[in-house]
């Protein structure tokens, strides 16, 4: 018996040549994302950057890249970035997360990952994937997804 039916669609999604990239890192990964940003400064400076609290501050201070700062993750920054994805204002996420460390705001992190997947936003959760995304042929061009209509059915067990 079908209990609830959810339908969502992404119609003619378009990611411009100049991307809006969110940069996020857990405490144990902040130095790694700063080093990565420094190594990729030439590419990153072509795009609009934003990030959560301390990560944004560290990248601005150490790498000299302009970056819009939101709240710290535990204070709602992950939710702010998720909302910007929903609004279509962020179209890529680089999130160096620490899979070995429990986070007080784990539900917010899961919600952010879910929103990125739902809205088909490229998301890198480690350095290797971030490198692959940043060197993709789509970084210097527009990206279009043709009309997509997805339906998800939740069936009562």
PDB file of N, CA and C in Angstrom, residues 55-125:
ATOM      1  N   UNK A  55      36.426  28.101   8.727  1.00  0.00           N
ATOM      2  CA  UNK A  55      37.025  27.701   7.451  1.00  0.00           C
ATOM      3  C   UNK A  55      37.141  28.899   6.523  1.00  0.00           C
ATOM      4  N   UNK A  56      36.077  29.672   6.402  1.00  0.00           N
ATOM      5  CA  UNK A  56      36.094  30.866   5.540  1.00  0.00           C
ATOM      6  C   UNK A  56      37.128  31.870   6.029  1.00  0.00           C
ATOM      7  N   UNK A  57      37.182  32.085   7.332  1.00  0.00           N
ATOM      8  CA  UNK A  57      38.140  33.038   7.905  1.00  0.00           C
ATOM      9  C   UNK A  57      39.581  32.612   7.641  1.00  0.00           C
ATOM     10  N   UNK A  58      39.870  31.335   7.828  1.00  0.00           N
ATOM     11  CA  UNK A  58      41.227  30.836   7.611  1.00  0.00           C
ATOM     12  C   UNK A  58      41.651  30.953   6.149  1.00  0.00           C
ATOM     13  N   UNK A  59      40.753  30.647   5.236  1.00  0.00           N
ATOM     14  CA  UNK A  59      41.081  30.739   3.813  1.00  0.00           C
ATOM     15  C   UNK A  59      41.295  32.194   3.418  1.00  0.00           C
ATOM     16  N   UNK A  60      40.465  33.088   3.927  1.00  0.00           N
ATOM     17  CA  UNK A  60      40.637  34.513   3.638  1.00  0.00           C
ATOM     18  C   UNK A  60      41.978  35.005   4.158  1.00  0.00           C
ATOM     19  N   UNK A  61      42.282  34.653   5.396  1.00  0.00           N
ATOM     20  CA  UNK A  61      43.507  35.125   6.056  1.00  0.00           C
ATOM     21  C   UNK A  61      44.774  34.537   5.434  1.00  0.00           C
ATOM     22  N   UNK A  62      44.791  33.229   5.232  1.00  0.00           N
ATOM     23  CA  UNK A  62      46.025  32.565   4.800  1.00  0.00           C
ATOM     24  C   UNK A  62      46.211  32.501   3.287  1.00  0.00           C
ATOM     25  N   UNK A  63      45.115  32.470   2.545  1.00  0.00           N
ATOM     26  CA  UNK A  63      45.216  32.282   1.094  1.00  0.00           C
ATOM     27  C   UNK A  63      44.912  33.580   0.342  1.00  0.00           C
ATOM     28  N   UNK A  64      44.329  34.534   1.055  1.00  0.00           N
ATOM     29  CA  UNK A  64      43.994  35.828   0.449  1.00  0.00           C
ATOM     30  C   UNK A  64      42.964  35.683  -0.681  1.00  0.00           C
ATOM     31  N   UNK A  65      41.987  34.809  -0.472  1.00  0.00           N
ATOM     32  CA  UNK A  65      40.879  34.670  -1.407  1.00  0.00           C
ATOM     33  C   UNK A  65      39.634  35.305  -0.786  1.00  0.00           C
ATOM     34  N   UNK A  66      38.869  36.055  -1.565  1.00  0.00           N
ATOM     35  CA  UNK A  66      37.614  36.594  -1.031  1.00  0.00           C
ATOM     36  C   UNK A  66      36.595  35.468  -0.859  1.00  0.00           C
ATOM     37  N   UNK A  67      36.024  35.381   0.319  1.00  0.00           N
ATOM     38  CA  UNK A  67      35.078  34.303   0.614  1.00  0.00           C
ATOM     39  C   UNK A  67      34.012  34.815   1.567  1.00  0.00           C
ATOM     40  N   UNK A  68      32.770  34.617   1.211  1.00  0.00           N
ATOM     41  CA  UNK A  68      31.650  35.006   2.062  1.00  0.00           C
ATOM     42  C   UNK A  68      31.536  34.001   3.195  1.00  0.00           C
ATOM     43  N   UNK A  69      31.531  34.494   4.422  1.00  0.00           N
ATOM     44  CA  UNK A  69      31.478  33.609   5.587  1.00  0.00           C
ATOM     45  C   UNK A  69      30.057  33.509   6.137  1.00  0.00           C
ATOM     46  N   UNK A  70      29.643  32.280   6.381  1.00  0.00           N
ATOM     47  CA  UNK A  70      28.389  32.012   7.074  1.00  0.00           C
ATOM     48  C   UNK A  70      28.713  31.623   8.503  1.00  0.00           C
ATOM     49  N   UNK A  71      27.741  31.237   9.248  1.00  0.00           N
ATOM     50  CA  UNK A  71      27.950  30.812  10.635  1.00  0.00           C
ATOM     51  C   UNK A  71      28.820  29.550  10.659  1.00  0.00           C
ATOM     52  N   UNK A  72      29.395  29.279  11.798  1.00  0.00           N
ATOM     53  CA  UNK A  72      30.106  28.032  12.016  1.00  0.00           C
ATOM     54  C   UNK A  72      29.104  26.883  11.847  1.00  0.00           C
ATOM     55  N   UNK A  73      29.592  25.722  11.398  1.00  0.00           N
ATOM     56  CA  UNK A  73      28.708  24.572  11.195  1.00  0.00           C
ATOM     57  C   UNK A  73      27.792  24.272  12.369  1.00  0.00           C
ATOM     58  N   UNK A  74      28.332  24.130  13.590  1.00  0.00           N
ATOM     59  CA  UNK A  74      27.477  23.814  14.739  1.00  0.00           C
ATOM     60  C   UNK A  74      26.485  24.930  15.097  1.00  0.00           C
ATOM     61  N   UNK A  75      26.726  26.132  14.585  1.00  0.00           N
ATOM     62  CA  UNK A  75      25.824  27.257  14.879  1.00  0.00           C
ATOM     63  C   UNK A  75      24.849  27.539  13.741  1.00  0.00           C
ATOM     64  N   UNK A  76      24.759  26.594  12.789  1.00  0.00           N
ATOM     65  CA  UNK A  76      23.787  26.733  11.709  1.00  0.00           C
ATOM     66  C   UNK A  76      24.380  26.987  10.335  1.00  0.00           C
ATOM     67  N   UNK A  77      25.701  27.035  10.217  1.00  0.00           N
ATOM     68  CA  UNK A  77      26.333  27.307   8.933  1.00  0.00           C
ATOM     69  C   UNK A  77      26.038  26.263   7.869  1.00  0.00           C
ATOM     70  N   UNK A  78      26.011  24.986   8.262  1.00  0.00           N
ATOM     71  CA  UNK A  78      25.687  23.929   7.305  1.00  0.00           C
ATOM     72  C   UNK A  78      24.266  24.111   6.778  1.00  0.00           C
ATOM     73  N   UNK A  79      23.356  24.510   7.665  1.00  0.00           N
ATOM     74  CA  UNK A  79      21.971  24.752   7.259  1.00  0.00           C
ATOM     75  C   UNK A  79      21.870  25.966   6.347  1.00  0.00           C
ATOM     76  N   UNK A  80      22.664  27.001   6.624  1.00  0.00           N
ATOM     77  CA  UNK A  80      22.660  28.177   5.755  1.00  0.00           C
ATOM     78  C   UNK A  80      23.113  27.803   4.343  1.00  0.00           C
ATOM     79  N   UNK A  81      24.155  27.003   4.258  1.00  0.00           N
ATOM     80  CA  UNK A  81      24.650  26.585   2.945  1.00  0.00           C
ATOM     81  C   UNK A  81      23.618  25.696   2.254  1.00  0.00           C
ATOM     82  N   UNK A  82      22.990  24.808   2.996  1.00  0.00           N
ATOM     83  CA  UNK A  82      21.918  23.981   2.429  1.00  0.00           C
ATOM     84  C   UNK A  82      20.790  24.834   1.860  1.00  0.00           C
ATOM     85  N   UNK A  83      20.417  25.877   2.574  1.00  0.00           N
ATOM     86  CA  UNK A  83      19.357  26.776   2.093  1.00  0.00           C
ATOM     87  C   UNK A  83      19.783  27.484   0.809  1.00  0.00           C
ATOM     88  N   UNK A  84      21.047  27.865   0.723  1.00  0.00           N
ATOM     89  CA  UNK A  84      21.555  28.529  -0.491  1.00  0.00           C
ATOM     90  C   UNK A  84      21.573  27.565  -1.677  1.00  0.00           C
ATOM     91  N   UNK A  85      21.805  26.269  -1.415  1.00  0.00           N
ATOM     92  CA  UNK A  85      21.717  25.266  -2.477  1.00  0.00           C
ATOM     93  C   UNK A  85      20.279  25.188  -2.977  1.00  0.00           C
ATOM     94  N   UNK A  86      19.343  25.112  -2.061  1.00  0.00           N
ATOM     95  CA  UNK A  86      17.924  25.045  -2.426  1.00  0.00           C
ATOM     96  C   UNK A  86      17.522  26.267  -3.246  1.00  0.00           C
ATOM     97  N   UNK A  87      18.027  27.433  -2.893  1.00  0.00           N
ATOM     98  CA  UNK A  87      17.711  28.669  -3.615  1.00  0.00           C
ATOM     99  C   UNK A  87      18.446  28.787  -4.947  1.00  0.00           C
ATOM    100  N   UNK A  88      19.369  27.862  -5.231  1.00  0.00           N
ATOM    101  CA  UNK A  88      20.113  27.882  -6.487  1.00  0.00           C
ATOM    102  C   UNK A  88      21.325  28.797  -6.469  1.00  0.00           C
ATOM    103  N   UNK A  89      21.733  29.254  -5.272  1.00  0.00           N
ATOM    104  CA  UNK A  89      22.848  30.197  -5.158  1.00  0.00           C
ATOM    105  C   UNK A  89      24.200  29.524  -4.970  1.00  0.00           C
ATOM    106  N   UNK A  90      24.224  28.253  -4.633  1.00  0.00           N
ATOM    107  CA  UNK A  90      25.473  27.482  -4.505  1.00  0.00           C
ATOM    108  C   UNK A  90      25.335  26.276  -5.409  1.00  0.00           C
ATOM    109  N   UNK A  91      26.357  26.026  -6.237  1.00  0.00           N
ATOM    110  CA  UNK A  91      26.249  24.907  -7.161  1.00  0.00           C
ATOM    111  C   UNK A  91      27.428  23.936  -7.100  1.00  0.00           C
ATOM    112  N   UNK A  92      28.226  24.041  -6.034  1.00  0.00           N
ATOM    113  CA  UNK A  92      29.288  23.067  -5.801  1.00  0.00           C
ATOM    114  C   UNK A  92      29.697  23.165  -4.333  1.00  0.00           C
ATOM    115  N   UNK A  93      30.025  22.023  -3.731  1.00  0.00           N
ATOM    116  CA  UNK A  93      30.452  22.004  -2.332  1.00  0.00           C
ATOM    117  C   UNK A  93      31.741  21.204  -2.209  1.00  0.00           C
ATOM    118  N   UNK A  94      32.723  21.801  -1.546  1.00  0.00           N
ATOM    119  CA  UNK A  94      33.950  21.107  -1.166  1.00  0.00           C
ATOM    120  C   UNK A  94      33.901  21.014   0.357  1.00  0.00           C
ATOM    121  N   UNK A  95      33.740  19.803   0.866  1.00  0.00           N
ATOM    122  CA  UNK A  95      33.504  19.595   2.295  1.00  0.00           C
ATOM    123  C   UNK A  95      34.490  18.546   2.803  1.00  0.00           C
ATOM    124  N   UNK A  96      35.590  19.006   3.383  1.00  0.00           N
ATOM    125  CA  UNK A  96      36.555  18.079   3.969  1.00  0.00           C
ATOM    126  C   UNK A  96      36.048  17.704   5.357  1.00  0.00           C
ATOM    127  N   UNK A  97      35.387  16.569   5.441  1.00  0.00           N
ATOM    128  CA  UNK A  97      34.825  16.151   6.717  1.00  0.00           C
ATOM    129  C   UNK A  97      35.681  15.056   7.340  1.00  0.00           C
ATOM    130  N   UNK A  98      35.553  14.924   8.625  1.00  0.00           N
ATOM    131  CA  UNK A  98      36.341  13.952   9.376  1.00  0.00           C
ATOM    132  C   UNK A  98      35.441  12.766   9.712  1.00  0.00           C
ATOM    133  N   UNK A  99      35.575  11.657   8.973  1.00  0.00           N
ATOM    134  CA  UNK A  99      34.687  10.519   9.205  1.00  0.00           C
ATOM    135  C   UNK A  99      34.964   9.773  10.509  1.00  0.00           C
ATOM    136  N   UNK A 100      36.082  10.071  11.158  1.00  0.00           N
ATOM    137  CA  UNK A 100      36.429   9.367  12.397  1.00  0.00           C
ATOM    138  C   UNK A 100      36.028  10.141  13.648  1.00  0.00           C
ATOM    139  N   UNK A 101      35.549  11.347  13.481  1.00  0.00           N
ATOM    140  CA  UNK A 101      35.205  12.203  14.623  1.00  0.00           C
ATOM    141  C   UNK A 101      33.699  12.458  14.636  1.00  0.00           C
ATOM    142  N   UNK A 102      33.072  12.150  15.759  1.00  0.00           N
ATOM    143  CA  UNK A 102      31.648  12.424  15.909  1.00  0.00           C
ATOM    144  C   UNK A 102      31.440  13.934  16.049  1.00  0.00           C
ATOM    145  N   UNK A 103      30.402  14.433  15.407  1.00  0.00           N
ATOM    146  CA  UNK A 103      30.113  15.869  15.444  1.00  0.00           C
ATOM    147  C   UNK A 103      28.776  16.104  16.149  1.00  0.00           C
ATOM    148  N   UNK A 104      28.716  17.124  16.969  1.00  0.00           N
ATOM    149  CA  UNK A 104      27.468  17.446  17.673  1.00  0.00           C
ATOM    150  C   UNK A 104      26.353  17.798  16.690  1.00  0.00           C
ATOM    151  N   UNK A 105      26.726  18.317  15.535  1.00  0.00           N
ATOM    152  CA  UNK A 105      25.727  18.730  14.545  1.00  0.00           C
ATOM    153  C   UNK A 105      25.627  17.731  13.380  1.00  0.00           C
ATOM    154  N   UNK A 106      25.836  16.436  13.676  1.00  0.00           N
ATOM    155  CA  UNK A 106      25.732  15.405  12.642  1.00  0.00           C
ATOM    156  C   UNK A 106      24.415  15.459  11.856  1.00  0.00           C
ATOM    157  N   UNK A 107      23.272  15.714  12.503  1.00  0.00           N
ATOM    158  CA  UNK A 107      22.032  15.809  11.710  1.00  0.00           C
ATOM    159  C   UNK A 107      22.086  16.931  10.668  1.00  0.00           C
ATOM    160  N   UNK A 108      22.729  18.038  10.990  1.00  0.00           N
ATOM    161  CA  UNK A 108      22.858  19.137  10.027  1.00  0.00           C
ATOM    162  C   UNK A 108      23.757  18.731   8.859  1.00  0.00           C
ATOM    163  N   UNK A 109      24.809  17.992   9.158  1.00  0.00           N
ATOM    164  CA  UNK A 109      25.739  17.530   8.121  1.00  0.00           C
ATOM    165  C   UNK A 109      25.015  16.576   7.182  1.00  0.00           C
ATOM    166  N   UNK A 110      24.282  15.633   7.750  1.00  0.00           N
ATOM    167  CA  UNK A 110      23.515  14.687   6.929  1.00  0.00           C
ATOM    168  C   UNK A 110      22.484  15.418   6.076  1.00  0.00           C
ATOM    169  N   UNK A 111      21.855  16.446   6.657  1.00  0.00           N
ATOM    170  CA  UNK A 111      20.866  17.225   5.897  1.00  0.00           C
ATOM    171  C   UNK A 111      21.533  17.944   4.721  1.00  0.00           C
ATOM    172  N   UNK A 112      22.727  18.498   4.946  1.00  0.00           N
ATOM    173  CA  UNK A 112      23.453  19.178   3.875  1.00  0.00           C
ATOM    174  C   UNK A 112      23.807  18.192   2.755  1.00  0.00           C
ATOM    175  N   UNK A 113      24.306  17.021   3.117  1.00  0.00           N
ATOM    176  CA  UNK A 113      24.650  16.010   2.121  1.00  0.00           C
ATOM    177  C   UNK A 113      23.414  15.557   1.347  1.00  0.00           C
ATOM    178  N   UNK A 114      22.292  15.427   2.051  1.00  0.00           N
ATOM    179  CA  UNK A 114      21.040  15.033   1.412  1.00  0.00           C
ATOM    180  C   UNK A 114      20.562  16.087   0.426  1.00  0.00           C
ATOM    181  N   UNK A 115      20.615  17.348   0.823  1.00  0.00           N
ATOM    182  CA  UNK A 115      20.190  18.451  -0.052  1.00  0.00           C
ATOM    183  C   UNK A 115      21.087  18.511  -1.293  1.00  0.00           C
ATOM    184  N   UNK A 116      22.401  18.346  -1.107  1.00  0.00           N
ATOM    185  CA  UNK A 116      23.323  18.367  -2.246  1.00  0.00           C
ATOM    186  C   UNK A 116      22.981  17.237  -3.217  1.00  0.00           C
ATOM    187  N   UNK A 117      22.677  16.056  -2.704  1.00  0.00           N
ATOM    188  CA  UNK A 117      22.307  14.934  -3.567  1.00  0.00           C
ATOM    189  C   UNK A 117      20.966  15.193  -4.247  1.00  0.00           C
ATOM    190  N   UNK A 118      19.996  15.673  -3.491  1.00  0.00           N
ATOM    191  CA  UNK A 118      18.663  15.930  -4.024  1.00  0.00           C
ATOM    192  C   UNK A 118      18.685  16.957  -5.148  1.00  0.00           C
ATOM    193  N   UNK A 119      19.491  18.004  -4.990  1.00  0.00           N
ATOM    194  CA  UNK A 119      19.567  19.068  -5.991  1.00  0.00           C
ATOM    195  C   UNK A 119      20.695  18.850  -7.005  1.00  0.00           C
ATOM    196  N   UNK A 120      21.273  17.655  -6.986  1.00  0.00           N
ATOM    197  CA  UNK A 120      22.290  17.253  -7.957  1.00  0.00           C
ATOM    198  C   UNK A 120      23.470  18.217  -8.000  1.00  0.00           C
ATOM    199  N   UNK A 121      23.961  18.580  -6.816  1.00  0.00           N
ATOM    200  CA  UNK A 121      25.093  19.492  -6.673  1.00  0.00           C
ATOM    201  C   UNK A 121      26.367  18.655  -6.521  1.00  0.00           C
ATOM    202  N   UNK A 122      27.399  18.918  -7.330  1.00  0.00           N
ATOM    203  CA  UNK A 122      28.664  18.201  -7.124  1.00  0.00           C
ATOM    204  C   UNK A 122      29.199  18.487  -5.721  1.00  0.00           C
ATOM    205  N   UNK A 123      29.579  17.432  -5.021  1.00  0.00           N
ATOM    206  CA  UNK A 123      30.103  17.596  -3.659  1.00  0.00           C
ATOM    207  C   UNK A 123      31.307  16.683  -3.470  1.00  0.00           C
ATOM    208  N   UNK A 124      32.399  17.285  -3.012  1.00  0.00           N
ATOM    209  CA  UNK A 124      33.616  16.530  -2.718  1.00  0.00           C
ATOM    210  C   UNK A 124      33.753  16.446  -1.209  1.00  0.00           C
ATOM    211  N   UNK A 125      33.961  15.251  -0.695  1.00  0.00           N
ATOM    212  CA  UNK A 125      34.118  15.090   0.749  1.00  0.00           C
ATOM    213  C   UNK A 125      35.549  14.727   1.134  1.00  0.00           C
TER     214      UNK A 125
END
